Amino acid sequence: MTHLQAGLSPETLEKARLELNENPDTLHQDIQEVRDMVITRPDIGFLRTDDAFILRFLRARKFHHFEAFRLLAQYFEYRQQNLDMFKSFKATDPGIKQALKDGFPGGLANLDHYGRKILVLFAANWDQSRYTLVDILRAILLSLEAMIEDPELQVNGFVLIIDWSNFTFKQASKLTPSMLRLAIEGLQDSFPARFGGIHFVNQPWYIHALYTVIRPFLKEKTRKRIFLHGNNLNSLHQLIHPEILPSEFGGMLPPYDMGTWARTLLDHEYDDDSEYSVDSYSMPVKEVEKELSPKSMKRSQSVVDPTALKRMDKSEEENMQPLLSLD
């Protein structure tokens, strides 16, 4: 075992060997091979290329050198292309702070039975008058940056549960093609995290319909890991034990405290509220739409138009088939 693996338990070391092809004898060589590829992309500013940083990209791509480098390049390219998103990229930024305090994201205290961190989002908590969807995405990315420092989570990964209860049609209409594309690029294509499952619960018909349209633009691996449970929490419990879930998900624990993760990041500054409005942020959603190039938007033009969603009647909703089986 090298010093780069010092933070891993014996069980996780074995998992890294068997599932990720991680070999302590060749670890430094693996890292160097990825680092040597940096010169092939002079158009990208690689702000970090130290061993520990590159290692998380290798783990995210099961030690396939080129795939790890491509993810590394996309990580920095995404930040170059969306510079305004990463200005004041810290927990005390007013927009990020408001999103964090509303539980975007939340993190459960207990890991699942695979050692994965369980992230939770309560979609209806979004207060459109106080922060934007971009702020929520920034808060999620900032949280992942903090969490991925843990080598155990680099290997074991994450699970995400999104509760759509009381998420209104008006809120859903803000999930524009460009906003969805920005989130997919930032989370699926550009971040070195392993997501073992993404669970939708209590989703209304318009979220189901929206997902039906964006599904083709997700990677096959991502699609296989998305589960739409609706109101059937028993199917969720087959995959995540209720003993570690809060009562909102039919679990045995008390209701989730939305400020739990925010307090971890903000510490003593949690209660120090600053004046902030969505207009004060330098990159509102409309500007995001302008920033995305036609090429990057090409695959997302067919996302459901909110006016079309309004025309879907109740009978169509009832006829919608489950998108994924819960084996």
CSV table of C-alpha atoms in Angstrom, one decimal:
chain,number,residue,atom,x,y,z
A,1,MET,CA,0.0,0.0,0.0
A,2,THR,CA,1.3,3.4,-0.9
A,3,HIS,CA,0.8,6.7,1.0
A,4,LEU,CA,-1.9,7.6,-1.6
A,5,GLN,CA,-4.0,4.7,-0.3
A,6,ALA,CA,-3.5,5.5,3.4
A,7,GLY,CA,-7.0,6.7,3.9
A,8,LEU,CA,-8.6,3.5,2.8
A,9,SER,CA,-9.9,0.7,5.0
A,10,PRO,CA,-8.8,-2.9,4.2
A,11,GLU,CA,-12.2,-3.6,2.8
A,12,THR,CA,-12.1,-0.6,0.6
A,13,LEU,CA,-8.6,-1.4,-0.6
A,14,GLU,CA,-9.8,-4.8,-1.7
A,15,LYS,CA,-12.8,-3.2,-3.4
A,16,ALA,CA,-10.6,-0.8,-5.2
A,17,ARG,CA,-8.5,-3.7,-6.4
A,18,LEU,CA,-11.3,-5.9,-7.6
A,19,GLU,CA,-13.8,-3.3,-8.9
A,20,LEU,CA,-11.5,-0.4,-10.0
A,21,ASN,CA,-8.4,-2.3,-11.1
A,22,GLU,CA,-6.3,-0.3,-8.6
A,23,ASN,CA,-2.8,-1.7,-8.1
A,24,PRO,CA,-0.5,-0.2,-5.5
A,25,ASP,CA,2.5,-1.5,-7.4
A,26,THR,CA,1.7,0.5,-10.5
A,27,LEU,CA,-0.2,3.4,-8.9
A,28,HIS,CA,2.4,6.1,-9.5
A,29,GLN,CA,2.9,4.9,-13.1
A,30,ASP,CA,-0.8,5.1,-13.7
A,31,ILE,CA,-0.9,8.6,-12.4
A,32,GLN,CA,2.1,9.7,-14.5
A,33,GLU,CA,0.6,8.3,-17.7
A,34,VAL,CA,-2.5,10.5,-17.2
A,35,ARG,CA,-0.3,13.5,-16.3
A,36,ASP,CA,1.7,13.0,-19.5
A,37,MET,CA,-1.4,13.4,-21.6
A,38,VAL,CA,-1.9,17.0,-20.3
A,39,ILE,CA,0.3,18.4,-23.1
A,40,THR,CA,-2.1,17.1,-25.7
A,41,ARG,CA,-4.7,19.7,-24.6
A,42,PRO,CA,-2.8,23.1,-24.6
A,43,ASP,CA,-6.2,24.8,-24.9
A,44,ILE,CA,-7.1,23.8,-21.3
A,45,GLY,CA,-5.6,25.2,-18.2
A,46,PHE,CA,-5.0,22.2,-15.9
A,47,LEU,CA,-4.8,24.0,-12.5
A,48,ARG,CA,-4.1,20.8,-10.6
A,49,THR,CA,-2.1,17.8,-11.7
A,50,ASP,CA,-0.8,16.5,-8.3
A,51,ASP,CA,-0.9,12.8,-7.6
A,52,ALA,CA,-3.9,12.8,-5.2
A,53,PHE,CA,-6.0,14.9,-7.6
A,54,ILE,CA,-5.3,12.7,-10.6
A,55,LEU,CA,-6.0,9.6,-8.6
A,56,ARG,CA,-9.6,10.5,-8.0
A,57,PHE,CA,-10.1,10.7,-11.8
A,58,LEU,CA,-8.5,7.3,-12.3
A,59,ARG,CA,-10.8,5.8,-9.6
A,60,ALA,CA,-13.8,7.4,-11.3
A,61,ARG,CA,-12.9,5.7,-14.6
A,62,LYS,CA,-11.7,2.3,-13.2
A,63,PHE,CA,-8.1,3.1,-14.1
A,64,HIS,CA,-8.6,3.4,-17.8
A,65,HIS,CA,-6.0,6.0,-18.5
A,66,PHE,CA,-7.5,7.7,-21.5
A,67,GLU,CA,-11.0,7.8,-20.0
A,68,ALA,CA,-9.5,9.3,-16.8
A,69,PHE,CA,-7.6,11.9,-18.7
A,70,ARG,CA,-10.7,12.8,-20.7
A,71,LEU,CA,-12.7,13.3,-17.5
A,72,LEU,CA,-9.8,15.4,-16.1
A,73,ALA,CA,-9.9,17.6,-19.3
A,74,GLN,CA,-13.7,17.9,-19.2
A,75,TYR,CA,-13.5,18.9,-15.5
A,76,PHE,CA,-11.3,21.9,-16.3
A,77,GLU,CA,-12.9,22.7,-19.6
A,78,TYR,CA,-16.3,22.9,-17.9
A,79,ARG,CA,-14.9,25.5,-15.5
A,80,GLN,CA,-13.3,27.5,-18.3
A,81,GLN,CA,-16.5,27.5,-20.3
A,82,ASN,CA,-18.6,28.6,-17.3
A,83,LEU,CA,-16.3,31.0,-15.6
A,84,ASP,CA,-19.1,33.0,-13.9
A,85,MET,CA,-20.4,29.9,-12.1
A,86,PHE,CA,-17.1,29.5,-10.4
A,87,LYS,CA,-16.5,33.1,-9.3
A,88,SER,CA,-16.9,33.3,-5.5
A,89,PHE,CA,-17.2,29.5,-5.5
A,90,LYS,CA,-17.4,29.0,-1.7
A,91,ALA,CA,-19.9,28.2,0.9
A,92,THR,CA,-20.3,31.8,2.1
A,93,ASP,CA,-21.3,33.0,-1.4
A,94,PRO,CA,-24.8,34.3,-0.7
A,95,GLY,CA,-26.5,32.3,-3.4
A,96,ILE,CA,-24.7,29.1,-2.6
A,97,LYS,CA,-25.3,29.7,1.1
A,98,GLN,CA,-29.0,30.1,0.7
A,99,ALA,CA,-29.2,26.9,-1.4
A,100,LEU,CA,-27.1,24.9,1.2
A,101,LYS,CA,-29.3,26.0,4.1
A,102,ASP,CA,-32.4,24.8,2.2
A,103,GLY,CA,-30.8,21.4,1.8
A,104,PHE,CA,-29.3,21.6,-1.6
A,105,PRO,CA,-27.8,19.1,-1.1
A,106,GLY,CA,-28.4,17.3,2.1
A,107,GLY,CA,-26.3,14.4,3.3
A,108,LEU,CA,-27.4,11.5,5.6
A,109,ALA,CA,-25.2,10.6,8.5
A,110,ASN,CA,-25.1,6.9,7.7
A,111,LEU,CA,-23.6,5.3,4.7
A,112,ASP,CA,-25.5,2.6,2.8
A,113,HIS,CA,-24.5,-1.0,2.9
A,114,TYR,CA,-22.0,-0.5,0.1
A,115,GLY,CA,-20.3,2.3,1.9
A,116,ARG,CA,-21.8,5.0,-0.3
A,117,LYS,CA,-22.7,8.5,0.9
A,118,ILE,CA,-26.4,9.2,0.6
A,119,LEU,CA,-27.2,12.6,-0.8
A,120,VAL,CA,-30.8,13.9,-0.6
A,121,LEU,CA,-32.6,16.8,-2.4
A,122,PHE,CA,-36.1,18.0,-1.5
A,123,ALA,CA,-37.0,19.7,-4.7
A,124,ALA,CA,-39.9,21.8,-3.4
A,125,ASN,CA,-37.5,23.6,-1.0
A,126,TRP,CA,-36.3,25.7,-3.8
A,127,ASP,CA,-37.3,29.3,-3.1
A,128,GLN,CA,-37.1,31.0,-6.6
A,129,SER,CA,-37.2,34.5,-5.0
A,130,ARG,CA,-34.0,33.9,-3.0
A,131,TYR,CA,-31.6,32.0,-5.3
A,132,THR,CA,-31.5,30.5,-8.8
A,133,LEU,CA,-31.2,26.9,-10.2
A,134,VAL,CA,-27.6,27.8,-11.1
A,135,ASP,CA,-27.0,28.5,-7.4
A,136,ILE,CA,-28.4,25.1,-6.5
A,137,LEU,CA,-26.0,23.5,-9.1
A,138,ARG,CA,-23.1,25.5,-7.7
A,139,ALA,CA,-24.0,24.4,-4.1
A,140,ILE,CA,-24.1,20.7,-5.2
A,141,LEU,CA,-20.8,20.9,-7.1
A,142,LEU,CA,-19.1,22.7,-4.1
A,143,SER,CA,-20.4,20.0,-1.8
A,144,LEU,CA,-19.2,17.2,-4.0
A,145,GLU,CA,-15.8,18.9,-4.1
A,146,ALA,CA,-15.6,18.8,-0.3
A,147,MET,CA,-16.9,15.2,-0.1
A,148,ILE,CA,-14.7,13.8,-2.8
A,149,GLU,CA,-11.6,14.6,-0.7
A,150,ASP,CA,-12.5,11.5,1.3
A,151,PRO,CA,-10.7,8.6,-0.4
A,152,GLU,CA,-13.4,6.2,0.8
A,153,LEU,CA,-16.0,8.0,-1.2
A,154,GLN,CA,-13.7,8.1,-4.2
A,155,VAL,CA,-13.9,4.3,-4.2
A,156,ASN,CA,-17.4,3.7,-2.8
A,157,GLY,CA,-19.2,6.6,-4.4
A,158,PHE,CA,-22.6,8.2,-3.8
A,159,VAL,CA,-26.3,7.6,-4.0
A,160,LEU,CA,-28.8,10.4,-4.6
A,161,ILE,CA,-32.4,10.6,-3.6
A,162,ILE,CA,-34.6,13.4,-5.0
A,163,ASP,CA,-38.0,13.9,-3.4
A,164,TRP,CA,-40.3,15.7,-5.8
A,165,SER,CA,-43.2,16.1,-3.3
A,166,ASN,CA,-45.0,19.4,-3.7
A,167,PHE,CA,-42.7,20.5,-6.6
A,168,THR,CA,-44.9,22.7,-8.6
A,169,PHE,CA,-45.4,23.0,-12.3
A,170,LYS,CA,-44.2,26.6,-12.1
A,171,GLN,CA,-41.0,25.4,-10.6
A,172,ALA,CA,-40.7,22.6,-13.2
A,173,SER,CA,-41.1,25.1,-16.0
A,174,LYS,CA,-37.7,26.6,-14.9
A,175,LEU,CA,-36.0,23.3,-15.8
A,176,THR,CA,-35.1,24.6,-19.3
A,177,PRO,CA,-33.1,22.7,-21.9
A,178,SER,CA,-30.0,24.8,-21.2
A,179,MET,CA,-30.3,24.4,-17.4
A,180,LEU,CA,-30.6,20.7,-17.7
A,181,ARG,CA,-27.7,20.5,-20.1
A,182,LEU,CA,-25.5,22.6,-17.8
A,183,ALA,CA,-26.3,20.2,-14.9
A,184,ILE,CA,-25.7,17.0,-17.0
A,185,GLU,CA,-22.4,18.4,-18.2
A,186,GLY,CA,-21.3,19.4,-14.7
A,187,LEU,CA,-22.3,16.2,-12.9
A,188,GLN,CA,-22.3,13.4,-15.4
A,189,ASP,CA,-19.6,14.4,-17.8
A,190,SER,CA,-17.1,16.5,-15.7
A,191,PHE,CA,-16.9,15.4,-12.1
A,192,PRO,CA,-14.9,12.5,-10.7
A,193,ALA,CA,-17.6,10.9,-8.6
A,194,ARG,CA,-19.1,7.4,-8.9
A,195,PHE,CA,-22.9,7.5,-8.6
A,196,GLY,CA,-24.3,4.1,-7.7
A,197,GLY,CA,-27.9,5.1,-7.9
A,198,ILE,CA,-30.2,8.1,-8.5
A,199,HIS,CA,-33.7,7.7,-7.0
A,200,PHE,CA,-36.7,9.8,-7.8
A,201,VAL,CA,-39.6,9.5,-5.3
A,202,ASN,CA,-43.0,11.2,-5.3
A,203,GLN,CA,-42.4,12.6,-8.8
A,204,PRO,CA,-45.4,14.3,-10.4
A,205,TRP,CA,-46.4,13.4,-14.0
A,206,TYR,CA,-44.6,16.4,-15.5
A,207,ILE,CA,-41.3,15.4,-14.0
A,208,HIS,CA,-41.9,11.9,-15.3
A,209,ALA,CA,-42.6,13.4,-18.7
A,210,LEU,CA,-39.5,15.6,-18.6
A,211,TYR,CA,-37.3,12.7,-17.7
A,212,THR,CA,-38.7,10.6,-20.6
A,213,VAL,CA,-37.4,13.3,-23.0
A,214,ILE,CA,-33.9,13.9,-21.5
A,215,ARG,CA,-33.3,10.2,-20.9
A,216,PRO,CA,-31.8,9.6,-24.4
A,217,PHE,CA,-29.2,12.3,-23.7
A,218,LEU,CA,-27.9,10.5,-20.6
A,219,LYS,CA,-25.1,7.9,-20.8
A,220,GLU,CA,-26.3,4.3,-20.8
A,221,LYS,CA,-24.6,3.7,-17.4
A,222,THR,CA,-26.4,6.7,-15.9
A,223,ARG,CA,-29.8,5.6,-17.3
A,224,LYS,CA,-29.4,2.2,-15.7
A,225,ARG,CA,-28.8,3.7,-12.3
A,226,ILE,CA,-31.9,6.0,-12.3
A,227,PHE,CA,-34.9,4.6,-10.6
A,228,LEU,CA,-38.4,6.2,-10.6
A,229,HIS,CA,-40.2,5.0,-7.5
A,230,GLY,CA,-43.2,7.3,-7.5
A,231,ASN,CA,-45.1,6.8,-4.2
A,232,ASN,CA,-43.8,3.2,-3.9
A,233,LEU,CA,-41.3,3.6,-1.1
A,234,ASN,CA,-41.1,-0.2,-0.7
A,235,SER,CA,-39.1,-0.3,-3.9
A,236,LEU,CA,-36.7,2.3,-2.6
A,237,HIS,CA,-36.3,0.2,0.6
A,238,GLN,CA,-35.3,-2.8,-1.4
A,239,LEU,CA,-32.2,-0.8,-2.5
A,240,ILE,CA,-31.6,1.4,0.5
A,241,HIS,CA,-32.4,0.0,3.9
A,242,PRO,CA,-35.1,2.0,5.8
A,243,GLU,CA,-33.0,1.8,9.0
A,244,ILE,CA,-30.7,4.5,7.7
A,245,LEU,CA,-33.4,6.7,6.0
A,246,PRO,CA,-35.3,9.6,7.6
A,247,SER,CA,-39.1,9.5,7.9
A,248,GLU,CA,-39.7,11.5,4.7
A,249,PHE,CA,-38.5,8.4,2.8
A,250,GLY,CA,-40.5,5.9,5.0
A,251,GLY,CA,-37.4,5.3,7.1
A,252,MET,CA,-36.9,4.7,10.8
A,253,LEU,CA,-35.0,7.8,11.6
A,254,PRO,CA,-36.4,11.3,12.5
A,255,PRO,CA,-37.2,13.8,9.8
A,256,TYR,CA,-34.1,15.2,8.0
A,257,ASP,CA,-32.7,18.5,9.3
A,258,MET,CA,-32.1,20.5,6.2
A,259,GLY,CA,-29.3,22.5,7.7
A,260,THR,CA,-27.1,19.5,8.6
A,261,TRP,CA,-24.7,19.6,5.7
A,262,ALA,CA,-24.8,23.4,5.5
A,263,ARG,CA,-23.6,23.7,9.1
A,264,THR,CA,-20.7,21.4,8.3
A,265,LEU,CA,-19.5,23.6,5.5
A,266,LEU,CA,-20.4,27.0,7.0
A,267,ASP,CA,-19.6,26.3,10.7
A,268,HIS,CA,-19.9,29.5,12.6
A,269,GLU,CA,-21.0,31.5,9.6
A,270,TYR,CA,-24.2,29.4,9.2
A,271,ASP,CA,-26.3,32.1,11.1
A,272,ASP,CA,-24.7,35.1,9.5
A,273,ASP,CA,-27.2,36.0,6.8
A,274,SER,CA,-26.4,38.5,4.1
A,275,GLU,CA,-28.8,40.3,1.9
A,276,TYR,CA,-29.1,38.5,-1.4
A,277,SER,CA,-31.6,38.4,-4.3
A,278,VAL,CA,-31.5,36.4,-7.5
A,279,ASP,CA,-30.9,39.6,-9.4
A,280,SER,CA,-27.6,40.1,-7.6
A,281,TYR,CA,-26.0,37.0,-9.1
A,282,SER,CA,-23.8,37.8,-12.1
A,283,MET,CA,-25.0,34.8,-14.1
A,284,PRO,CA,-28.8,34.3,-14.0
A,285,VAL,CA,-30.3,31.3,-15.9
A,286,LYS,CA,-31.0,33.4,-19.0
A,287,GLU,CA,-27.3,34.2,-19.3
A,288,VAL,CA,-26.5,30.5,-18.9
A,289,GLU,CA,-28.7,29.9,-22.0
A,290,LYS,CA,-26.7,32.5,-23.9
A,291,GLU,CA,-23.4,31.1,-22.8
A,292,LEU,CA,-24.1,27.6,-24.0
A,293,SER,CA,-23.0,27.2,-27.7
A,294,PRO,CA,-25.4,25.9,-30.3
A,295,LYS,CA,-23.2,22.8,-30.6
A,296,SER,CA,-23.5,22.0,-26.9
A,297,MET,CA,-27.2,22.6,-27.0
A,298,LYS,CA,-27.9,20.5,-30.1
A,299,ARG,CA,-28.7,17.3,-28.2
A,300,SER,CA,-31.1,19.1,-25.7
A,301,GLN,CA,-33.4,21.0,-28.1
A,302,SER,CA,-36.1,18.4,-27.8
A,303,VAL,CA,-36.7,18.7,-24.1
A,304,VAL,CA,-40.4,19.1,-23.3
A,305,ASP,CA,-41.8,22.6,-23.7
A,306,PRO,CA,-43.8,23.6,-20.6
A,307,THR,CA,-46.8,24.6,-22.8
A,308,ALA,CA,-46.8,21.1,-24.3
A,309,LEU,CA,-46.7,19.6,-20.8
A,310,LYS,CA,-49.8,21.6,-19.9
A,311,ARG,CA,-51.7,19.9,-22.7
A,312,MET,CA,-51.0,16.4,-21.3
A,313,ASP,CA,-54.2,15.3,-19.7
A,314,LYS,CA,-54.8,12.9,-16.8
A,315,SER,CA,-55.4,9.9,-19.0
A,316,GLU,CA,-52.0,10.4,-20.7
A,317,GLU,CA,-50.4,10.6,-17.3
A,318,GLU,CA,-52.0,7.3,-16.2
A,319,ASN,CA,-50.9,5.6,-19.4
A,320,MET,CA,-47.2,6.5,-18.9
A,321,GLN,CA,-45.3,3.3,-18.4
A,322,PRO,CA,-42.6,2.8,-15.8
A,323,LEU,CA,-39.3,3.8,-17.3
A,324,LEU,CA,-37.1,1.4,-15.4
A,325,SER,CA,-37.8,-1.9,-13.8
A,326,LEU,CA,-36.7,-2.2,-10.2
A,327,ASP,CA,-35.0,-5.6,-10.1
